[in-house]
PDB file of C-alpha atoms in Angstrom:
ATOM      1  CA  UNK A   1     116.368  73.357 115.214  1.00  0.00           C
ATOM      2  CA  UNK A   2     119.411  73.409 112.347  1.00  0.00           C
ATOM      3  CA  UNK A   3     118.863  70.101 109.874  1.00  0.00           C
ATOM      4  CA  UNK A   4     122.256  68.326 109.621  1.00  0.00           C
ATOM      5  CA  UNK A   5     123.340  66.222 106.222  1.00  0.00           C
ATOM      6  CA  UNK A   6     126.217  64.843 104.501  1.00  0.00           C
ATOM      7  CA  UNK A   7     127.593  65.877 101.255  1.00  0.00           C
ATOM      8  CA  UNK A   8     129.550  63.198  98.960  1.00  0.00           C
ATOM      9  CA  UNK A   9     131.135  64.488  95.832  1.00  0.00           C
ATOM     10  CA  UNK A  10     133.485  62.122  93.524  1.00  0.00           C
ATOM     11  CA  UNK A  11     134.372  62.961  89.794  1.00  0.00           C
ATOM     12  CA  UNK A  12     133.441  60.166  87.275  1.00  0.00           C
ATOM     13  CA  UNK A  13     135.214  59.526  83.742  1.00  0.00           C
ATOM     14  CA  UNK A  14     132.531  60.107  81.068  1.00  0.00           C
ATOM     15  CA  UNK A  15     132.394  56.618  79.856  1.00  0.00           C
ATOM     16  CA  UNK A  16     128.818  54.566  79.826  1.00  0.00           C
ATOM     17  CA  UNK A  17     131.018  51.888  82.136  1.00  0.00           C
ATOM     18  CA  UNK A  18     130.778  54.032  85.085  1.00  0.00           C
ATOM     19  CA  UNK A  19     127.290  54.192  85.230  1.00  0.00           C
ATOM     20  CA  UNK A  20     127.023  50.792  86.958  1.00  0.00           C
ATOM     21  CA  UNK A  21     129.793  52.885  89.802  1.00  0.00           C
ATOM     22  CA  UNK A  22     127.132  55.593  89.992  1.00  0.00           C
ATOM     23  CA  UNK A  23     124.512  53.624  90.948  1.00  0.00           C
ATOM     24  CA  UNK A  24     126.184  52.024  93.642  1.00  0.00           C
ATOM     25  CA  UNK A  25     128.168  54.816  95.173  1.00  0.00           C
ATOM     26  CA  UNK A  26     124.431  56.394  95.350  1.00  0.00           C
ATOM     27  CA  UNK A  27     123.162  53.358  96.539  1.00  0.00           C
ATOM     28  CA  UNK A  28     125.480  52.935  98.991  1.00  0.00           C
ATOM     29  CA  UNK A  29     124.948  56.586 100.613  1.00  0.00           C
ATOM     30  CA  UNK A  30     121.548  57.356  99.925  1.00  0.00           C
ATOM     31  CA  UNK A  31     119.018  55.401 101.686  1.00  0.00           C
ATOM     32  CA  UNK A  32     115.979  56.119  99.053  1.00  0.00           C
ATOM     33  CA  UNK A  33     115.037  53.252  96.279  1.00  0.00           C
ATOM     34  CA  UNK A  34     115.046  55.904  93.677  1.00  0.00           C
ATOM     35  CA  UNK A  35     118.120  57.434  94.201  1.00  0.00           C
ATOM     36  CA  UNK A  36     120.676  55.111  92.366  1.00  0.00           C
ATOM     37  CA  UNK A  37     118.223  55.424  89.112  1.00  0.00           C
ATOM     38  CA  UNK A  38     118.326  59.078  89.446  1.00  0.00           C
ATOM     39  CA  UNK A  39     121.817  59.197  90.055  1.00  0.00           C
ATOM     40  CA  UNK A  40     122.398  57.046  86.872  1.00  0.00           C
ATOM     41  CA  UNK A  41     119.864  59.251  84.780  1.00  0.00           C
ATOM     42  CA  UNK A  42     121.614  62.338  86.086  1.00  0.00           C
ATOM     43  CA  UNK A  43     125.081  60.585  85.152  1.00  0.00           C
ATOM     44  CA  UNK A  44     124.145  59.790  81.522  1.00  0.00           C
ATOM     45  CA  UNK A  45     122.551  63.034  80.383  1.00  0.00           C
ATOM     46  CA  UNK A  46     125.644  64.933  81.336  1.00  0.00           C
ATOM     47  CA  UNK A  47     127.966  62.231  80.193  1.00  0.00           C
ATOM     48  CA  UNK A  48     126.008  62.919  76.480  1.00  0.00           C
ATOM     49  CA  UNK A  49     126.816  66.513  76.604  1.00  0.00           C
ATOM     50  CA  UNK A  50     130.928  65.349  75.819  1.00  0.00           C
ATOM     51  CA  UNK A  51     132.582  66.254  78.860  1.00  0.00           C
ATOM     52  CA  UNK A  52     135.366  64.563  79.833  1.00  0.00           C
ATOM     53  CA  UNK A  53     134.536  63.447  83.219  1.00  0.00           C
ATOM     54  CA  UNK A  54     131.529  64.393  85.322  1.00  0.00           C
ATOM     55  CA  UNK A  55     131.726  65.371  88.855  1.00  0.00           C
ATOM     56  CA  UNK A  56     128.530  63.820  90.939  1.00  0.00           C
ATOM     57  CA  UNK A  57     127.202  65.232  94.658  1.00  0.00           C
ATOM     58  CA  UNK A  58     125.254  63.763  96.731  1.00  0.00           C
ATOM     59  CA  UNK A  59     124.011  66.108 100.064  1.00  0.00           C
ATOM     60  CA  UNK A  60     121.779  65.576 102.656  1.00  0.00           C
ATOM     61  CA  UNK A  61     119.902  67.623 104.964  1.00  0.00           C
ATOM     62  CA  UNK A  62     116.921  66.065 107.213  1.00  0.00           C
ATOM     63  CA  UNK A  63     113.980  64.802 104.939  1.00  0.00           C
ATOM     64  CA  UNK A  64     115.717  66.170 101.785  1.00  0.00           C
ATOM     65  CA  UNK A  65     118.260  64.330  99.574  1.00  0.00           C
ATOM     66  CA  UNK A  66     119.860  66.288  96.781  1.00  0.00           C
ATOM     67  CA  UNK A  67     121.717  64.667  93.855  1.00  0.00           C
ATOM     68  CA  UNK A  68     123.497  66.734  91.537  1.00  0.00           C
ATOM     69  CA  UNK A  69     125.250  65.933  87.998  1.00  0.00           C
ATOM     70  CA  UNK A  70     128.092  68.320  86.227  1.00  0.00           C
ATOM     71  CA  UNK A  71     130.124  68.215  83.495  1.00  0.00           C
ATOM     72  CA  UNK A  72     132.326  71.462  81.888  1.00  0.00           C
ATOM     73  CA  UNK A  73     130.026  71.096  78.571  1.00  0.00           C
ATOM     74  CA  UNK A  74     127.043  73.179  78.528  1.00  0.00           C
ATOM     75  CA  UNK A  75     124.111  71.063  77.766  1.00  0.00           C
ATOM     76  CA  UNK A  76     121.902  70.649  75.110  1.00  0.00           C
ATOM     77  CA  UNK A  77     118.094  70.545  74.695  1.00  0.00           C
ATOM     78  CA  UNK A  78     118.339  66.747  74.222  1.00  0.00           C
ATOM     79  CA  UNK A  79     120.631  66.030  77.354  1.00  0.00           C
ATOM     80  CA  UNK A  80     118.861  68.417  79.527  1.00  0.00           C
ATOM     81  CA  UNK A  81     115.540  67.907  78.940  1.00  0.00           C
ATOM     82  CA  UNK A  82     115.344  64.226  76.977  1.00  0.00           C
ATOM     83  CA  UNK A  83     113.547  60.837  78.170  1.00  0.00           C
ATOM     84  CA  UNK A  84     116.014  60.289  81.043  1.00  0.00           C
ATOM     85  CA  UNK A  85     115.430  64.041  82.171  1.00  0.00           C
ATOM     86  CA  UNK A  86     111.733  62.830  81.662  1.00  0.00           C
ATOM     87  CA  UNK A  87     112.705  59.733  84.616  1.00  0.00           C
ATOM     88  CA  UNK A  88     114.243  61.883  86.826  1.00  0.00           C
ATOM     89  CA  UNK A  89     111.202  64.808  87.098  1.00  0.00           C
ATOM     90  CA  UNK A  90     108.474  61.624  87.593  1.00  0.00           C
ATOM     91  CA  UNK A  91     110.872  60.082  90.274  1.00  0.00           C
ATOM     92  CA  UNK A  92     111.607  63.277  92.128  1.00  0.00           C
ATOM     93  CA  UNK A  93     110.237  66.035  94.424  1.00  0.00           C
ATOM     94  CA  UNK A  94     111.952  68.808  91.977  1.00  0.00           C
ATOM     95  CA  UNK A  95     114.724  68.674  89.340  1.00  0.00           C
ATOM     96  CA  UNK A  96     116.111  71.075  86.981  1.00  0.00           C
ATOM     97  CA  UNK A  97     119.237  72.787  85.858  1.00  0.00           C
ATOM     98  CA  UNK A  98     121.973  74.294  86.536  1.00  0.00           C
ATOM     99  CA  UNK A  99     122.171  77.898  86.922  1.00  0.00           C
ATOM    100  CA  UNK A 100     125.224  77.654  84.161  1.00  0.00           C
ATOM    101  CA  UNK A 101     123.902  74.960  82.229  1.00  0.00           C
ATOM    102  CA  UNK A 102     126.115  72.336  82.405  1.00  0.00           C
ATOM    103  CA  UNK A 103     124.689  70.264  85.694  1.00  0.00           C
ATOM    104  CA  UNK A 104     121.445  68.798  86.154  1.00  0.00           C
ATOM    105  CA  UNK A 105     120.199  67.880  89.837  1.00  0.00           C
ATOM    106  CA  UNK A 106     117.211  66.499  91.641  1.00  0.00           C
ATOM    107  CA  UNK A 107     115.541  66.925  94.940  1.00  0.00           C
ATOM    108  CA  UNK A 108     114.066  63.524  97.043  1.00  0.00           C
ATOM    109  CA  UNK A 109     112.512  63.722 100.056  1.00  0.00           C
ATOM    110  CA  UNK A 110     112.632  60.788 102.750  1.00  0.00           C
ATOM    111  CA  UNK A 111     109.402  62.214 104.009  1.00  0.00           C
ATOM    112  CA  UNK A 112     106.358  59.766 103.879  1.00  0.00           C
ATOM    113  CA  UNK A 113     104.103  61.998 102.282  1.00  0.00           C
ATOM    114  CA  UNK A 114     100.845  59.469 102.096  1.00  0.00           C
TER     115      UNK A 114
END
């Protein structure tokens, strides 16, 4: 049996304000209590990298939320793999980066897995 989801995707200015708008656009959408904090970690690691805005996507598909973060920067070492990188791997099933380097994303499942 096909999975059905949603995908969301709004573009951000990069400005530290519209973190708060991040979180609750997530929060709003996704019904897991991690995703607005990984959505805001996601937001502010790109939004380091000097891009002028960054685009955000939220999809889901059955148990599996994916949140995704991109900017038109390519990311450094710091913003890619720094302390809020660090949040976002212990929060979530899988994370990692974009295939061209400018996007981080991160993979929750709604599946109780106790």
């Amino acid at each position: 049996m096909p999975e059905t989801g949603q995908t969301w995707r709004r573009d951000f200015p990069a400005h530290p304000a519209e973190a708060y708008q991040v979180r609750e656009w997530a929060k709003i959408r996704l019904h897991h209590p991690d995703a607005p904090q990984i959505a805001h970690e996601l937001f502010v690691s790109v939004l380091g990298s000097g891009t002028e805005s960054v685009e955000m996507t939220l999809s889901t598909a059955g148990p599996r939320i994916r949140i995704l973060a991109a900017g038109s920067v390519e990311l450094s070492i710091l913003h890619s793999h720094g302390p809020g990188f660090q949040i976002v791997s212990g929060l979530s099933a899988q994370s990692g980066l974009n295939t061209d380097g400018q996007g981080l994303w991160a993979l929750l499942t709604t599946k109780d897995e106790t």
